CSV table of C-alpha atoms in Angstrom, one decimal:
chain,number,residue,atom,x,y,z
Q,21,MET,CA,-148.4,-35.0,65.6
Q,22,LEU,CA,-146.5,-32.5,67.7
Q,23,CYS,CA,-145.9,-29.2,65.9
Q,24,THR,CA,-143.3,-26.8,67.0
Q,25,ALA,CA,-142.0,-23.5,65.8
Q,26,PRO,CA,-138.9,-23.6,63.4
Q,27,GLN,CA,-135.7,-23.9,65.4
Q,28,PRO,CA,-132.4,-22.2,64.4
Q,29,LEU,CA,-129.9,-24.4,62.7
Q,30,ARG,CA,-127.6,-26.0,65.3
Q,31,PRO,CA,-123.9,-26.5,64.4
Q,32,ARG,CA,-122.8,-30.0,63.7
Q,33,PRO,CA,-121.8,-31.9,66.9
Q,34,ARG,CA,-118.1,-31.9,67.4
Q,35,PRO,CA,-115.9,-34.7,68.7
Q,36,LEU,CA,-114.7,-34.3,72.2
Q,37,TRP,CA,-111.3,-35.3,71.0
Q,38,PRO,CA,-109.9,-36.3,67.5
Q,39,VAL,CA,-111.4,-39.7,66.5
Q,40,ALA,CA,-108.7,-42.3,66.0
Q,41,PRO,CA,-108.8,-43.9,62.6
Q,42,ARG,CA,-110.1,-47.5,62.5
Q,43,CYS,CA,-107.3,-50.0,62.0
Q,44,SER,CA,-107.5,-53.6,61.0
Q,45,SER,CA,-104.8,-54.5,63.5
Q,46,SER,CA,-105.2,-53.8,67.2
Q,47,ASP,CA,-101.5,-53.4,67.3
Q,48,ASN,CA,-101.8,-50.1,65.4
Q,49,ALA,CA,-104.9,-48.8,67.2
Q,50,GLN,CA,-104.4,-45.4,69.0
Q,51,PRO,CA,-105.2,-45.5,72.6
Q,52,SER,CA,-108.0,-43.3,74.0
Q,53,PRO,CA,-106.9,-40.2,75.9
Q,54,PRO,CA,-106.6,-40.8,79.6
Q,55,PRO,CA,-109.5,-39.6,81.9
Q,56,PRO,CA,-109.1,-36.4,83.8
Q,57,PRO,CA,-107.9,-36.7,87.4
Q,58,SER,CA,-111.3,-35.7,88.7
Q,59,ALA,CA,-113.2,-38.5,86.8
Q,60,ALA,CA,-114.9,-40.8,89.4
Q,61,ALA,CA,-117.4,-43.6,89.3
Q,62,ALA,CA,-120.8,-43.2,91.0
Q,63,GLY,CA,-120.1,-46.3,93.1
Q,64,GLY,CA,-118.1,-49.4,93.5
Q,65,ILE,CA,-119.1,-52.7,92.0
Q,66,ARG,CA,-120.5,-55.1,94.6
Q,67,ARG,CA,-120.4,-58.1,92.1
Q,68,LEU,CA,-120.2,-59.0,88.5
Q,69,VAL,CA,-123.6,-60.1,87.3
Q,70,LEU,CA,-122.4,-62.0,84.2
Q,71,PRO,CA,-120.2,-65.2,84.0
Q,72,PRO,CA,-117.8,-65.5,81.2
Q,73,GLU,CA,-120.4,-67.5,79.0
Q,74,GLY,CA,-122.9,-64.9,79.6
Q,75,ARG,CA,-120.7,-62.2,78.2
Q,76,ALA,CA,-119.7,-64.2,75.1
Q,77,LYS,CA,-120.7,-63.3,71.6
Q,78,LEU,CA,-121.0,-65.4,68.6
Q,79,ASP,CA,-119.0,-62.9,66.5
Q,80,PRO,CA,-115.8,-62.3,68.4
Q,81,ARG,CA,-114.5,-59.6,66.0
Q,82,PRO,CA,-114.0,-56.2,67.4
Q,83,ASP,CA,-117.3,-54.2,67.6
Q,84,ARG,CA,-115.5,-51.3,65.8
Q,85,ASP,CA,-115.2,-53.5,62.7
Q,86,PHE,CA,-118.9,-54.5,62.8
Q,87,TYR,CA,-120.0,-50.8,63.0
Q,88,ALA,CA,-117.5,-49.4,60.5
Q,89,PHE,CA,-120.2,-48.4,58.1
Q,90,PRO,CA,-123.0,-45.9,59.1
Q,91,ARG,CA,-126.5,-47.4,59.5
Q,92,LEU,CA,-128.9,-44.4,59.1
Q,93,VAL,CA,-132.0,-46.3,60.0
Q,94,THR,CA,-134.2,-46.7,63.2
Q,95,HIS,CA,-133.8,-50.2,64.8
Q,96,VAL,CA,-137.2,-50.0,66.4
Q,97,ASP,CA,-140.8,-49.2,65.2
Q,98,ASP,CA,-142.7,-45.9,65.6
Q,99,GLY,CA,-144.7,-47.1,68.7
Q,100,PHE,CA,-141.5,-47.9,70.6
Q,101,ILE,CA,-140.1,-44.5,69.7
Q,102,ALA,CA,-143.2,-42.7,70.7
Q,103,ALA,CA,-143.1,-44.5,74.1
Q,104,LEU,CA,-139.4,-43.8,74.6
Q,105,THR,CA,-139.8,-40.0,73.7
Q,106,GLY,CA,-142.8,-39.9,76.1
Q,107,LEU,CA,-140.7,-41.3,78.9
Q,108,TYR,CA,-137.9,-38.8,78.3
Q,109,ARG,CA,-140.5,-36.1,78.3
Q,110,GLU,CA,-141.6,-37.3,81.7
Q,111,ARG,CA,-138.2,-37.9,83.4
Q,112,LEU,CA,-135.8,-35.3,81.9
Q,113,ARG,CA,-135.7,-31.6,82.6
Q,114,ALA,CA,-134.8,-28.5,80.7
Q,115,GLY,CA,-131.2,-27.3,81.3
Q,116,TRP,CA,-129.8,-30.7,82.1
Q,117,ASP,CA,-126.6,-32.2,81.0
Q,118,VAL,CA,-127.2,-35.5,79.2
Q,119,LEU,CA,-124.9,-38.5,78.1
Q,120,ASP,CA,-126.4,-40.6,75.3
Q,121,LEU,CA,-124.6,-43.8,75.5
Q,122,MET,CA,-124.2,-46.1,72.5
Q,123,SER,CA,-126.1,-43.5,70.4
Q,124,SER,CA,-126.4,-43.0,66.7
Q,125,TRP,CA,-127.8,-40.5,64.2
Q,126,VAL,CA,-130.9,-39.9,66.3
Q,127,SER,CA,-131.5,-39.7,70.1
Q,128,HIS,CA,-135.4,-39.6,70.2
Q,129,LEU,CA,-135.4,-36.8,72.7
Q,130,PRO,CA,-138.5,-34.5,72.7
Q,131,PRO,CA,-138.0,-31.8,70.2
Q,132,GLU,CA,-139.3,-29.1,72.6
Q,133,LEU,CA,-136.9,-30.1,75.5
Q,134,ARG,CA,-134.1,-27.6,75.6
Q,135,LEU,CA,-131.1,-29.3,77.3
Q,136,ARG,CA,-128.0,-27.6,78.4
Q,137,ARG,CA,-125.7,-30.2,76.8
Q,138,VAL,CA,-126.1,-33.5,75.1
Q,139,VAL,CA,-122.9,-35.6,74.7
Q,140,GLY,CA,-123.1,-38.7,72.5
Q,141,HIS,CA,-121.1,-41.8,72.5
Q,142,GLY,CA,-121.0,-44.5,69.9
Q,143,LEU,CA,-118.9,-46.6,67.5
Q,144,ASN,CA,-119.4,-44.7,64.3
Q,145,ALA,CA,-118.4,-41.2,64.0
Q,146,GLN,CA,-120.5,-40.6,60.8
Q,147,GLU,CA,-123.6,-41.5,62.5
Q,148,LEU,CA,-122.9,-39.4,65.5
Q,149,ALA,CA,-122.0,-36.3,63.3
Q,150,ARG,CA,-125.5,-36.6,61.8
Q,151,ASN,CA,-127.3,-36.4,65.1
Q,152,PRO,CA,-128.8,-32.9,65.4
Q,153,ARG,CA,-129.2,-33.2,69.2
Q,154,LEU,CA,-125.5,-33.8,70.0
Q,155,ASP,CA,-123.4,-30.9,71.1
Q,156,ALA,CA,-120.3,-33.2,71.2
Q,157,PHE,CA,-119.5,-36.9,70.8
Q,158,PHE,CA,-116.8,-39.5,71.3
Q,159,VAL,CA,-116.1,-42.9,69.8
Q,160,LYS,CA,-115.1,-45.7,72.1
Q,161,ASP,CA,-115.5,-49.5,72.2
Q,162,LEU,CA,-116.9,-50.0,75.8
Q,163,ASN,CA,-116.3,-53.8,75.5
Q,164,GLU,CA,-112.6,-53.1,75.2
Q,165,GLU,CA,-112.3,-50.3,77.6
Q,166,GLN,CA,-114.9,-49.2,80.2
Q,167,GLN,CA,-113.3,-46.1,81.5
Q,168,LEU,CA,-115.2,-43.1,80.3
Q,169,ALA,CA,-112.9,-40.1,79.8
Q,170,LEU,CA,-115.4,-37.6,81.2
Q,171,GLU,CA,-115.5,-35.4,84.2
Q,172,GLY,CA,-117.0,-37.5,87.0
Q,173,GLY,CA,-120.5,-36.7,88.3
Q,174,SER,CA,-121.1,-34.2,85.5
Q,175,PHE,CA,-124.3,-35.5,84.0
Q,176,ASP,CA,-127.9,-35.3,85.1
Q,177,ALA,CA,-129.0,-38.2,83.0
Q,178,VAL,CA,-127.4,-41.2,81.2
Q,179,LEU,CA,-129.4,-42.8,78.4
Q,180,CYS,CA,-128.9,-46.1,76.7
Q,181,THR,CA,-131.3,-47.0,73.9
Q,182,VAL,CA,-131.7,-50.5,72.4
Q,183,SER,CA,-128.0,-51.2,73.0
Q,184,VAL,CA,-127.5,-52.8,76.4
Q,185,GLN,CA,-127.6,-56.2,74.8
Q,186,TYR,CA,-124.2,-55.7,73.3
Q,187,LEU,CA,-122.4,-54.6,76.5
Q,188,GLN,CA,-120.1,-57.3,77.9
Q,189,TYR,CA,-119.2,-55.3,81.1
Q,190,PRO,CA,-122.2,-53.2,81.8
Q,191,GLU,CA,-121.5,-53.2,85.6
Q,192,LYS,CA,-118.6,-50.9,85.0
Q,193,ILE,CA,-120.4,-48.4,82.8
Q,194,PHE,CA,-123.7,-47.2,84.4
Q,195,ARG,CA,-121.8,-45.0,87.1
Q,196,VAL,CA,-121.2,-41.5,85.8
Q,197,LEU,CA,-124.1,-39.4,87.2
Q,198,LYS,CA,-124.6,-36.5,89.5
Q,199,PRO,CA,-126.3,-37.3,92.9
Q,200,GLY,CA,-130.0,-37.5,92.0
Q,201,GLY,CA,-129.2,-38.1,88.3
Q,202,VAL,CA,-131.3,-40.7,86.4
Q,203,CYS,CA,-130.1,-43.5,84.2
Q,204,ILE,CA,-132.7,-44.9,81.7
Q,205,VAL,CA,-131.9,-48.1,79.8
Q,206,SER,CA,-134.5,-48.9,77.1
Q,207,PHE,CA,-134.8,-52.1,74.9
Q,208,SER,CA,-137.1,-54.2,73.0
Q,209,ASN,CA,-136.8,-57.7,71.5
Q,210,ARG,CA,-134.7,-56.8,68.5
Q,211,MET,CA,-130.9,-57.4,68.3
Q,212,PHE,CA,-128.0,-58.2,66.0
Q,213,TYR,CA,-128.0,-61.7,67.1
Q,214,GLU,CA,-124.4,-62.4,66.5
Q,215,LYS,CA,-123.2,-59.4,68.5
Q,216,ALA,CA,-125.6,-59.8,71.5
Q,217,ILE,CA,-124.2,-61.4,74.6
Q,218,GLY,CA,-125.1,-64.9,75.4
Q,219,ALA,CA,-127.2,-64.0,78.5
Q,220,TRP,CA,-129.3,-61.8,76.2
Q,221,ARG,CA,-129.5,-64.2,73.2
Q,222,GLU,CA,-130.6,-67.2,75.4
Q,223,GLY,CA,-133.0,-65.1,77.7
Q,224,THR,CA,-136.6,-64.3,77.7
Q,225,ALA,CA,-138.4,-60.9,78.0
Q,226,TYR,CA,-138.6,-61.3,81.6
Q,227,SER,CA,-135.1,-62.5,82.2
Q,228,ARG,CA,-133.8,-59.6,80.2
Q,229,VAL,CA,-135.7,-57.1,82.3
Q,230,GLN,CA,-134.2,-58.9,85.4
Q,231,LEU,CA,-130.8,-58.8,84.0
Q,232,VAL,CA,-130.7,-55.0,83.5
Q,233,THR,CA,-132.2,-54.6,86.9
Q,234,GLN,CA,-129.3,-56.6,88.4
Q,235,TYR,CA,-126.9,-54.3,86.5
Q,236,PHE,CA,-128.0,-51.4,88.7
Q,237,GLN,CA,-128.3,-53.5,91.9
Q,238,CYS,CA,-124.7,-54.7,91.7
Q,239,VAL,CA,-123.3,-51.1,91.7
Q,240,GLU,CA,-123.3,-49.1,94.9
Q,241,GLY,CA,-125.2,-45.8,95.1
Q,242,PHE,CA,-128.2,-46.7,92.8
Q,243,THR,CA,-131.8,-46.7,93.9
Q,244,GLN,CA,-134.1,-49.7,93.4
Q,245,PRO,CA,-134.7,-49.9,89.7
Q,246,GLU,CA,-138.1,-49.1,88.3
Q,247,VAL,CA,-139.4,-51.1,85.3
Q,248,VAL,CA,-141.6,-49.6,82.6
Q,249,ARG,CA,-143.4,-51.8,80.1
Q,250,GLU,CA,-145.6,-51.2,77.1
Q,251,LEU,CA,-146.6,-54.3,75.3
Q,252,PRO,CA,-148.5,-54.8,72.0
Q,253,ALA,CA,-152.2,-55.1,72.5
Q,254,ALA,CA,-153.4,-58.7,72.2
Q,255,GLY,CA,-156.9,-58.0,71.1
Q,256,GLY,CA,-158.4,-56.0,68.3
Q,257,SER,CA,-158.4,-56.5,64.6
Q,258,PRO,CA,-155.1,-57.1,62.7
Q,259,ALA,CA,-153.8,-53.9,61.1
Q,260,SER,CA,-152.6,-55.7,58.0
Q,261,PRO,CA,-152.3,-59.2,56.5
Q,262,LEU,CA,-148.8,-59.4,57.8
Q,263,ASP,CA,-150.1,-58.6,61.3
Q,264,ALA,CA,-152.6,-61.5,61.0
Q,265,VAL,CA,-150.0,-63.9,59.9
Q,266,MET,CA,-147.6,-62.9,62.6
Q,267,ARG,CA,-150.4,-63.3,65.3
Q,268,LEU,CA,-151.2,-66.7,63.9
Q,269,PHE,CA,-147.7,-67.8,64.8
Q,270,GLY,CA,-147.8,-66.1,68.1
Q,271,MET,CA,-145.7,-63.1,67.1
Q,272,ALA,CA,-146.4,-59.5,67.8
Q,273,SER,CA,-146.1,-57.2,64.8
Q,274,SER,CA,-145.0,-54.2,66.9
Q,275,ASP,CA,-142.1,-53.8,69.1
Q,276,PRO,CA,-142.6,-54.2,72.9
Q,277,PHE,CA,-141.1,-51.3,75.0
Q,278,TYR,CA,-139.1,-51.9,78.1
Q,279,ALA,CA,-137.2,-49.4,80.2
Q,280,VAL,CA,-135.3,-49.9,83.4
Q,281,ILE,CA,-134.7,-46.7,85.4
Q,282,SER,CA,-132.5,-46.0,88.4
Q,283,TYR,CA,-131.3,-42.9,90.2
Q,284,ARG,CA,-127.9,-42.2,91.8
Q,285,ASN,CA,-128.2,-42.1,95.6
Q,286,PHE,CA,-131.8,-40.7,95.6
Q,287,LYS,CA,-134.8,-40.0,93.4
Q,288,PRO,CA,-135.5,-36.2,93.4
Q,289,MET,CA,-139.1,-35.2,94.3
């Protein structure tokens, strides 16, 4: 277990702008503020990866309705979280500006890593307000509007943790980075099945890795994606009776870890 000296209390993260109340009717929804004139994408889109059926969800209701109530739980196991935090420790640097896309009440960042600024995005303001690593946050449904109202090229890193499976237009989102900035998309085999896109629901572990890889390849200005995998060990004694039963049916009792990593323009040495 990593032990660190007690840290001073951080103020609660603040919204970047007032969060519009959730409305049952889209006619009454308040529009998000327009992006500043300087906002710019990292690169143009060469092609769209997903066909319409690949973007479709079983539950067509707005995602804001699905995430209306806070879920203060972790959606992956401790092994996955340890692998993710270790990857962040390896790839992120102190003093960076970080955008945590589709975040929640925890960001899994290394506790000793002092970042200049962490901005969170999500669909539930209560979850984001509970996240101690966020300096600010905003609420936006990226399946309805993909424009991020942030200053273009202002982040050293963009993170997306166990949520890429819900994005219907991912090609339009992974584009706000400084030159040399890194984007880390991590995922496992868990999902809210009715909210995952068709290409993800019907895919395999291999095809999902390839899908995220293609998201980067279809946007100009990203380096060749790098894939990191940490899979549950096949051998060894079962850790519990449940573990033995799951192995009997060919199921792993721990979450596999996948991450696809790409840099804008170049990978710093």
